[in-house]
Amino acid sequence: MAIRQRAMQAQDKQQRHDAILDAAARLLADSPERIASVAEVADEAGLAKGTVYLYFPGKEELLLAVHERNVDGFFDALIEVLERKDQVTIADVLALTGRHIVEPPLFLPLAARCFGMMGQGVPVEAALAFKQRMGERLQKAGTGIERHFHGLNAGDGVALLRHSYALIIGLWQMSPAAQAQHPAGPMAGPGPRPAFDYDYQVELDRALVALWDGTIGGRSRSYAAP
Amino acid sequence: MAIRQRAMQAQDKQQRHDAILDAAARLLADSPERIASVAEVADEAGLAKGTVYLYFPGKEELLLAVHERNVDGFFDALIEVLERKDQVTIADVLALTGRHIVEPPLFLPLAARCFGMMGQGVPVEAALAFKQRMGERLQKAGTGIERHFHGLNAGDGVALLRHSYALIIGLWQMSPAAQAQHPAGPMAGPGPRPAFDYDYQVELDRALVALWDGTIGGRSRSYAAP
Amino acid sequence: MAIRQRAMQAQDKQQRHDAILDAAARLLADSPERIASVAEVADEAGLAKGTVYLYFPGKEELLLAVHERNVDGFFDALIEVLERKDQVTIADVLALTGRHIVEPPLFLPLAARCFGMMGQGVPVEAALAFKQRMGERLQKAGTGIERHFHGLNAGDGVALLRHSYALIIGLWQMSPAAQAQHPAGPMAGPGPRPAFDYDYQVELDRALVALWDGTIGGRSRSYAAP
Amino acid sequence: MAIRQRAMQAQDKQQRHDAILDAAARLLADSPERIASVAEVADEAGLAKGTVYLYFPGKEELLLAVHERNVDGFFDALIEVLERKDQVTIADVLALTGRHIVEPPLFLPLAARCFGMMGQGVPVEAALAFKQRMGERLQKAGTGIERHFHGLNAGDGVALLRHSYALIIGLWQMSPAAQAQHPAGPMAGPGPRPAFDYDYQVELDRALVALWDGTIGGRSRSYAAP
DNA sequence: GATGAATGAGCTTTCATTCAT
DNA sequence: GATGAATGAAAGCTCATTCAT
């Protein structure tokens, strides 16, 4: 209905593949409370429903692909920093987390949804393949972490990243930000709800610092200086 | 096929309410990979579908109620220990976590689902009410934590519990245990997937210790001895 | 949207069950060239789509049920005649065939479709169950045939009926009547097509007489006289 | 991945046309329970999807063409025998039937499907053209039959062949062989289903003999000897 | 002539919820 | 209070066919 050209070259195909991912991402970001239908995604991309299925085996795989792209962005940046800088500190990691995970409106809602899907809808194969690929990135970044933060044994870097990621996701799910917005705004309602009404970013930083501190500092105290 | 009577006393009502929760819990525990339909729950409880709606406003609220009962169990135990014992240690908390959260087959899958639902299906009102009630319990337990682990400022106990809970849920969602089981078993497939293939309980203990260590120990070192 | 009452009694349910069958039959008879969607059937019955699924496990089973009702009508009549009359002749059988199979506009198109479905869409269980039930009727009628037409060995009656049925269906499928009607009428087109352009009823009678003649007459010659 | 060249000579075209038919035939024979998609046929032929449409107006016509080739093979053989031999007997016809129709795994499933299609999918024009061509062959073979089996009036030969064909197809559709195979095998299930569980080849021979006997023998008794 | 990317109509089925009985 | 028949929106996916390249 709308598309300009046929994607005949491999490069065009990649472009279209990405265009579909973009469309899905846009829709997800625009209304995080619902999950767009394939028809909507196709429409947003200016394509027909069937075309989406030329580029992705199914809907779940499409969502997973959007998520994977997000995660890749974070890991690429993290690995890049770990390789480029002489000294990487917790502050650096927090900064990366903020820029790539917390700030983009899409990352966290989608991550939560993807974890939810893993348990039900996603074809096992797709889930395993995803974890496989993520695992490799995690491995690489984890090794880099171990180089920068002394006192970690082999495998501790990966574990620390894993724990951090779990904390990021878990904390977000509990946060008010994860809530579908009330028409009257998120703060509507009678009284204060102190125990759950926190600022996600602030809280996350506290928790991550504690986790890293407990993992690294408790053993070597060496992360702040050589 | 069990009840089929009218519940006219308040006490009968409570009983039936609980019977529905029990039925839902049983179904959820029996097949954690899928989410039972209302018809199934009613059937399992020996009631008609419509009856469920006399006791719960909707399906999501029913699930949330099951979850809340689970969470209550944990908090009741935690608060009880905090009040009864002179010295509560991390080990005590880990033990409670294992007994009430990790071991029951129902808790974690349901918790994950509930968090997922919060973002989409649950009426905002129900979600807020749930968080309100949880917040109160959290508050109470958090204050108890602050009494036992010195060096915590006001609010730190609640935050620590919150972070712990986030870690528990997040780590579980990433774990192989959360995965729908492959016919050939979860370990089937060509190569090792070390970065994601971990034992949940072991990993969780490590992460929690690090988190508590980083929160408490880094400040006062006092949690292990008076 | 349209229905009067709820079917609460078993008897009401049977009625509604039949009403759906009727609706499907009507649709099938009205336009034999296409196969109505479940939505259309429901609409024709004045019910919602979902309601159809309360009475039939699926679409194929619904069609099969319509067909079975048709076949039942024929067999019931045949068995009744075989039991009531002293002398049953081929002419009687042909008359029954005409009245129950050839004349109703629905029978043959549906039968053809059902045989087609057996090879692809129908759940094997449903197909077997159908054949089981038909087999019993066939058995009973076949035994009756053997009583009336001497010289048949045990099993020959069933076989003869089977062959007859095959002839009825096969001949119909080849006949012009099975053709979707051309806008300009079935006879449109340039020249005569003598080899396929025959009158189904006449042709069928000839073929059945030959078949029965060859089966019975060749052995006993006794069917024509006491 | 076989051809991929341009076919510019009439001869090349015929070759490619046949290659497509071959591919379709192979696919149909390999899995008679399902009907291959155009994409699969093209793939099997080593061509692109669009190319199939250069040689056939549509999918139905393609299937019909495969079927027609099959039928042609039978009629060619029959006509050849009728012209070559001095004496053709029923046994000869049965032998031809077995060799060309019953034994090839493709013939009967496809024939059944084509008859099914006639009633729904095939463009009327294609169906009529097919019948026209078949009619000519039938005419020729029918006349030959009349020469060999005395006592047949003009037109009886064609009718007999038509009836035979109807019997062949109809009986096959009812037979267990037409059934999609149950995982546990076609004979799985509790009890016997005697009325439908027969051997197709044996049954067909009986029925054909009876039909021919009733058509020919009943009039002249002359088919076995001059 | 050949290709294969794009199309989009079409269909079954599920299930939370309602409400007549 | 309890029942369960009825509802109907919602959505993913296939595949024959077209047509730009």
PDB file of C-alpha atoms in Angstrom, chain D residues 64-167:
ATOM      1  CA  LEU D  64      -5.545 -31.002 -13.248  1.00  0.00           C
ATOM      2  CA  ALA D  65      -2.752 -31.295 -15.786  1.00  0.00           C
ATOM      3  CA  VAL D  66      -0.918 -33.801 -13.629  1.00  0.00           C
ATOM      4  CA  HIS D  67      -4.089 -35.764 -13.293  1.00  0.00           C
ATOM      5  CA  GLU D  68      -4.776 -35.587 -16.986  1.00  0.00           C
ATOM      6  CA  ARG D  69      -1.374 -36.989 -17.744  1.00  0.00           C
ATOM      7  CA  ASN D  70      -2.109 -39.891 -15.453  1.00  0.00           C
ATOM      8  CA  VAL D  71      -5.449 -40.574 -17.019  1.00  0.00           C
ATOM      9  CA  ASP D  72      -3.940 -40.307 -20.451  1.00  0.00           C
ATOM     10  CA  GLY D  73      -1.478 -42.998 -19.590  1.00  0.00           C
ATOM     11  CA  PHE D  74      -4.293 -45.349 -18.715  1.00  0.00           C
ATOM     12  CA  PHE D  75      -6.370 -44.582 -21.763  1.00  0.00           C
ATOM     13  CA  ASP D  76      -3.440 -44.826 -24.118  1.00  0.00           C
ATOM     14  CA  ALA D  77      -2.677 -48.256 -22.791  1.00  0.00           C
ATOM     15  CA  LEU D  78      -6.310 -49.311 -22.941  1.00  0.00           C
ATOM     16  CA  ILE D  79      -6.795 -48.065 -26.475  1.00  0.00           C
ATOM     17  CA  GLU D  80      -3.560 -49.660 -27.521  1.00  0.00           C
ATOM     18  CA  VAL D  81      -4.652 -53.019 -26.163  1.00  0.00           C
ATOM     19  CA  LEU D  82      -8.090 -52.723 -27.680  1.00  0.00           C
ATOM     20  CA  GLU D  83      -6.522 -52.107 -31.063  1.00  0.00           C
ATOM     21  CA  ARG D  84      -3.771 -54.628 -30.890  1.00  0.00           C
ATOM     22  CA  LYS D  85      -5.364 -57.664 -29.360  1.00  0.00           C
ATOM     23  CA  ASP D  86      -7.933 -59.862 -31.025  1.00  0.00           C
ATOM     24  CA  GLN D  87      -9.686 -60.740 -27.829  1.00  0.00           C
ATOM     25  CA  VAL D  88      -9.817 -58.413 -24.879  1.00  0.00           C
ATOM     26  CA  THR D  89     -11.301 -59.787 -21.687  1.00  0.00           C
ATOM     27  CA  ILE D  90     -12.290 -58.346 -18.369  1.00  0.00           C
ATOM     28  CA  ALA D  91      -9.112 -59.745 -16.987  1.00  0.00           C
ATOM     29  CA  ASP D  92      -7.165 -57.576 -19.388  1.00  0.00           C
ATOM     30  CA  VAL D  93      -9.019 -54.514 -18.279  1.00  0.00           C
ATOM     31  CA  LEU D  94      -8.480 -55.322 -14.644  1.00  0.00           C
ATOM     32  CA  ALA D  95      -4.804 -55.779 -15.260  1.00  0.00           C
ATOM     33  CA  LEU D  96      -4.561 -52.408 -16.941  1.00  0.00           C
ATOM     34  CA  THR D  97      -6.498 -50.828 -14.119  1.00  0.00           C
ATOM     35  CA  GLY D  98      -4.154 -52.295 -11.591  1.00  0.00           C
ATOM     36  CA  ARG D  99      -1.035 -51.247 -13.409  1.00  0.00           C
ATOM     37  CA  HIS D 100      -2.047 -47.719 -14.304  1.00  0.00           C
ATOM     38  CA  ILE D 101      -4.492 -46.669 -11.651  1.00  0.00           C
ATOM     39  CA  VAL D 102      -4.268 -48.703  -8.483  1.00  0.00           C
ATOM     40  CA  GLU D 103      -0.563 -49.282  -8.208  1.00  0.00           C
ATOM     41  CA  PRO D 104       0.894 -45.847  -8.908  1.00  0.00           C
ATOM     42  CA  PRO D 105       0.697 -44.092  -5.576  1.00  0.00           C
ATOM     43  CA  LEU D 106      -0.264 -40.853  -7.206  1.00  0.00           C
ATOM     44  CA  PHE D 107      -3.277 -41.609  -9.334  1.00  0.00           C
ATOM     45  CA  LEU D 108      -6.068 -42.152  -6.887  1.00  0.00           C
ATOM     46  CA  PRO D 109      -5.361 -39.471  -4.296  1.00  0.00           C
ATOM     47  CA  LEU D 110      -5.012 -36.940  -7.058  1.00  0.00           C
ATOM     48  CA  ALA D 111      -8.111 -38.095  -8.864  1.00  0.00           C
ATOM     49  CA  ALA D 112     -10.111 -37.747  -5.688  1.00  0.00           C
ATOM     50  CA  ARG D 113      -8.746 -34.294  -5.103  1.00  0.00           C
ATOM     51  CA  CYS D 114      -9.464 -33.234  -8.658  1.00  0.00           C
ATOM     52  CA  PHE D 115     -13.037 -34.308  -8.416  1.00  0.00           C
ATOM     53  CA  GLY D 116     -13.316 -32.430  -5.199  1.00  0.00           C
ATOM     54  CA  MET D 117     -11.872 -29.365  -6.828  1.00  0.00           C
ATOM     55  CA  MET D 118     -14.221 -29.534  -9.750  1.00  0.00           C
ATOM     56  CA  GLY D 119     -16.973 -28.622  -7.388  1.00  0.00           C
ATOM     57  CA  GLN D 120     -15.256 -25.645  -5.923  1.00  0.00           C
ATOM     58  CA  GLY D 121     -11.952 -24.243  -7.022  1.00  0.00           C
ATOM     59  CA  VAL D 122     -11.385 -24.972 -10.645  1.00  0.00           C
ATOM     60  CA  PRO D 123     -12.438 -22.320 -13.107  1.00  0.00           C
ATOM     61  CA  VAL D 124     -15.359 -23.695 -15.010  1.00  0.00           C
ATOM     62  CA  GLU D 125     -13.571 -23.243 -18.295  1.00  0.00           C
ATOM     63  CA  ALA D 126     -10.669 -25.392 -17.260  1.00  0.00           C
ATOM     64  CA  ALA D 127     -12.970 -28.081 -15.999  1.00  0.00           C
ATOM     65  CA  LEU D 128     -14.953 -28.129 -19.190  1.00  0.00           C
ATOM     66  CA  ALA D 129     -11.869 -28.249 -21.349  1.00  0.00           C
ATOM     67  CA  PHE D 130     -10.574 -31.119 -19.301  1.00  0.00           C
ATOM     68  CA  LYS D 131     -13.801 -33.002 -19.645  1.00  0.00           C
ATOM     69  CA  GLN D 132     -13.871 -32.313 -23.340  1.00  0.00           C
ATOM     70  CA  ARG D 133     -10.468 -33.862 -23.842  1.00  0.00           C
ATOM     71  CA  MET D 134     -11.218 -36.778 -21.596  1.00  0.00           C
ATOM     72  CA  GLY D 135     -14.500 -37.253 -23.385  1.00  0.00           C
ATOM     73  CA  GLU D 136     -12.719 -37.805 -26.657  1.00  0.00           C
ATOM     74  CA  ARG D 137     -10.475 -40.434 -25.259  1.00  0.00           C
ATOM     75  CA  LEU D 138     -13.375 -42.057 -23.490  1.00  0.00           C
ATOM     76  CA  GLN D 139     -15.286 -42.128 -26.725  1.00  0.00           C
ATOM     77  CA  LYS D 140     -12.511 -43.850 -28.538  1.00  0.00           C
ATOM     78  CA  ALA D 141     -11.929 -46.412 -25.817  1.00  0.00           C
ATOM     79  CA  GLY D 142     -15.647 -46.966 -25.432  1.00  0.00           C
ATOM     80  CA  THR D 143     -16.042 -47.754 -29.084  1.00  0.00           C
ATOM     81  CA  GLY D 144     -13.212 -50.213 -28.808  1.00  0.00           C
ATOM     82  CA  ILE D 145     -14.927 -51.873 -25.879  1.00  0.00           C
ATOM     83  CA  GLU D 146     -18.060 -52.212 -27.897  1.00  0.00           C
ATOM     84  CA  ARG D 147     -16.102 -54.007 -30.591  1.00  0.00           C
ATOM     85  CA  HIS D 148     -14.707 -56.528 -28.177  1.00  0.00           C
ATOM     86  CA  PHE D 149     -17.678 -57.194 -25.959  1.00  0.00           C
ATOM     87  CA  HIS D 150     -20.647 -58.131 -28.043  1.00  0.00           C
ATOM     88  CA  GLY D 151     -24.125 -57.228 -27.199  1.00  0.00           C
ATOM     89  CA  LEU D 152     -23.343 -53.670 -26.322  1.00  0.00           C
ATOM     90  CA  ASN D 153     -25.306 -50.985 -28.062  1.00  0.00           C
ATOM     91  CA  ALA D 154     -23.746 -47.786 -29.254  1.00  0.00           C
ATOM     92  CA  GLY D 155     -22.820 -45.716 -26.250  1.00  0.00           C
ATOM     93  CA  ASP D 156     -22.782 -48.627 -23.866  1.00  0.00           C
ATOM     94  CA  GLY D 157     -19.012 -48.912 -24.024  1.00  0.00           C
ATOM     95  CA  VAL D 158     -18.552 -45.332 -22.969  1.00  0.00           C
ATOM     96  CA  ALA D 159     -21.102 -45.714 -20.235  1.00  0.00           C
ATOM     97  CA  LEU D 160     -19.424 -48.854 -18.948  1.00  0.00           C
ATOM     98  CA  LEU D 161     -16.080 -47.162 -18.771  1.00  0.00           C
ATOM     99  CA  ARG D 162     -17.639 -44.215 -17.035  1.00  0.00           C
ATOM    100  CA  HIS D 163     -19.305 -46.440 -14.503  1.00  0.00           C
ATOM    101  CA  SER D 164     -16.095 -48.283 -13.954  1.00  0.00           C
ATOM    102  CA  TYR D 165     -14.192 -45.118 -13.391  1.00  0.00           C
ATOM    103  CA  ALA D 166     -16.792 -43.903 -10.942  1.00  0.00           C
ATOM    104  CA  LEU D 167     -16.502 -47.156  -9.069  1.00  0.00           C
TER     105      LEU D 167
END
